[in-house]
């Protein structure tokens, strides 16, 4: 039971995963949550350890797959032009 509880994420850790998913860096996350960037770094590392994630990208992917967080909101629209290939007769 103690091992299971040690894997439960805190509300703050979930908030930080959401910020990482939105592409914020440590400083920006700290500003948004009113904590120091070093505290953000500690939360990220603790969260990665709890989840068994290899890096921040893996942490976010795991959180999305386990419905810990939802997909981040789209902040801008990216349009790409795709060339149209024509068949040669």
mmCIF file of C-alpha atoms in Angstrom:
data_model
loop_
_atom_site.group_PDB
_atom_site.id
_atom_site.type_symbol
_atom_site.label_atom_id
_atom_site.label_comp_id
_atom_site.label_asym_id
_atom_site.label_seq_id
_atom_site.Cartn_x
_atom_site.Cartn_y
_atom_site.Cartn_z
ATOM 1 C CA UNK A 1 0.000 0.000 0.000
ATOM 2 C CA UNK A 2 2.853 2.394 0.827
ATOM 3 C CA UNK A 3 4.488 1.706 -2.567
ATOM 4 C CA UNK A 4 1.147 2.351 -4.303
ATOM 5 C CA UNK A 5 0.702 5.674 -2.452
ATOM 6 C CA UNK A 6 4.247 6.719 -3.386
ATOM 7 C CA UNK A 7 3.205 6.531 -7.053
ATOM 8 C CA UNK A 8 0.140 8.770 -6.636
ATOM 9 C CA UNK A 9 0.804 12.174 -8.159
ATOM 10 C CA UNK A 10 0.113 15.327 -6.193
ATOM 11 C CA UNK A 11 -2.142 18.023 -7.575
ATOM 12 C CA UNK A 12 0.957 20.214 -8.081
ATOM 13 C CA UNK A 13 2.715 17.477 -10.049
ATOM 14 C CA UNK A 14 -0.307 17.116 -12.324
ATOM 15 C CA UNK A 15 -0.365 20.909 -12.818
ATOM 16 C CA UNK A 16 3.294 20.862 -13.783
ATOM 17 C CA UNK A 17 2.819 17.999 -16.246
ATOM 18 C CA UNK A 18 0.103 20.098 -17.892
ATOM 19 C CA UNK A 19 2.464 23.067 -18.125
ATOM 20 C CA UNK A 20 5.198 20.893 -19.641
ATOM 21 C CA UNK A 21 2.633 19.553 -22.140
ATOM 22 C CA UNK A 22 1.913 23.162 -23.154
ATOM 23 C CA UNK A 23 5.608 23.665 -23.906
ATOM 24 C CA UNK A 24 6.449 25.925 -20.959
ATOM 25 C CA UNK A 25 10.015 25.931 -19.624
ATOM 26 C CA UNK A 26 10.978 25.840 -15.912
ATOM 27 C CA UNK A 27 11.004 29.635 -15.591
ATOM 28 C CA UNK A 28 7.612 30.049 -17.261
ATOM 29 C CA UNK A 29 6.079 27.274 -15.152
ATOM 30 C CA UNK A 30 7.506 28.888 -12.006
ATOM 31 C CA UNK A 31 6.043 32.267 -12.959
ATOM 32 C CA UNK A 32 2.636 30.746 -13.723
ATOM 33 C CA UNK A 33 2.478 28.754 -10.472
ATOM 34 C CA UNK A 34 4.269 31.264 -8.233
ATOM 35 C CA UNK A 35 7.187 28.964 -7.377
ATOM 36 C CA UNK A 36 10.905 29.048 -8.154
ATOM 37 C CA UNK A 37 12.302 27.401 -11.293
ATOM 38 C CA UNK A 38 14.400 25.117 -9.058
ATOM 39 C CA UNK A 39 11.243 23.940 -7.291
ATOM 40 C CA UNK A 40 9.711 23.268 -10.716
ATOM 41 C CA UNK A 41 12.784 21.222 -11.667
ATOM 42 C CA UNK A 42 12.469 19.187 -8.446
ATOM 43 C CA UNK A 43 8.761 18.537 -9.093
ATOM 44 C CA UNK A 44 9.500 17.427 -12.662
ATOM 45 C CA UNK A 45 12.275 15.065 -11.578
ATOM 46 C CA UNK A 46 10.162 13.639 -8.716
ATOM 47 C CA UNK A 47 7.218 13.147 -11.089
ATOM 48 C CA UNK A 48 9.363 11.438 -13.713
ATOM 49 C CA UNK A 49 10.731 9.105 -11.018
ATOM 50 C CA UNK A 50 7.239 8.273 -9.710
ATOM 51 C CA UNK A 51 5.966 7.538 -13.205
ATOM 52 C CA UNK A 52 9.072 5.714 -14.395
ATOM 53 C CA UNK A 53 9.456 8.197 -17.253
ATOM 54 C CA UNK A 54 12.794 8.498 -19.061
ATOM 55 C CA UNK A 55 12.403 12.197 -19.909
ATOM 56 C CA UNK A 56 9.823 15.006 -19.942
ATOM 57 C CA UNK A 57 8.371 13.932 -23.281
ATOM 58 C CA UNK A 58 7.890 10.396 -21.984
ATOM 59 C CA UNK A 59 6.306 11.803 -18.795
ATOM 60 C CA UNK A 60 3.756 13.801 -20.815
ATOM 61 C CA UNK A 61 3.039 10.859 -23.143
ATOM 62 C CA UNK A 62 2.444 8.578 -20.152
ATOM 63 C CA UNK A 63 0.188 11.172 -18.486
ATOM 64 C CA UNK A 64 -1.875 11.517 -21.682
ATOM 65 C CA UNK A 65 -2.118 7.739 -22.143
ATOM 66 C CA UNK A 66 -3.239 7.265 -18.525
ATOM 67 C CA UNK A 67 -5.727 10.183 -18.708
ATOM 68 C CA UNK A 68 -3.867 12.021 -15.953
ATOM 69 C CA UNK A 69 -4.054 15.092 -18.177
ATOM 70 C CA UNK A 70 -6.080 15.872 -21.277
ATOM 71 C CA UNK A 71 -4.544 17.141 -24.499
ATOM 72 C CA UNK A 72 -3.229 20.699 -24.206
ATOM 73 C CA UNK A 73 -5.278 23.433 -25.869
ATOM 74 C CA UNK A 74 -4.255 24.426 -29.376
ATOM 75 C CA UNK A 75 -2.645 27.831 -29.137
ATOM 76 C CA UNK A 76 -1.958 28.405 -32.804
ATOM 77 C CA UNK A 77 -2.894 26.937 -36.125
ATOM 78 C CA UNK A 78 -0.138 25.519 -38.248
ATOM 79 C CA UNK A 79 -0.816 25.232 -41.933
ATOM 80 C CA UNK A 80 1.501 23.469 -44.268
ATOM 81 C CA UNK A 81 1.380 23.492 -47.991
ATOM 82 C CA UNK A 82 1.491 20.005 -49.404
ATOM 83 C CA UNK A 83 2.593 19.783 -53.011
ATOM 84 C CA UNK A 84 0.133 18.069 -55.306
ATOM 85 C CA UNK A 85 1.719 15.426 -57.498
ATOM 86 C CA UNK A 86 0.331 15.011 -60.981
ATOM 87 C CA UNK A 87 0.405 11.742 -62.834
ATOM 88 C CA UNK A 88 2.637 11.701 -65.863
ATOM 89 C CA UNK A 89 0.921 10.334 -68.945
#
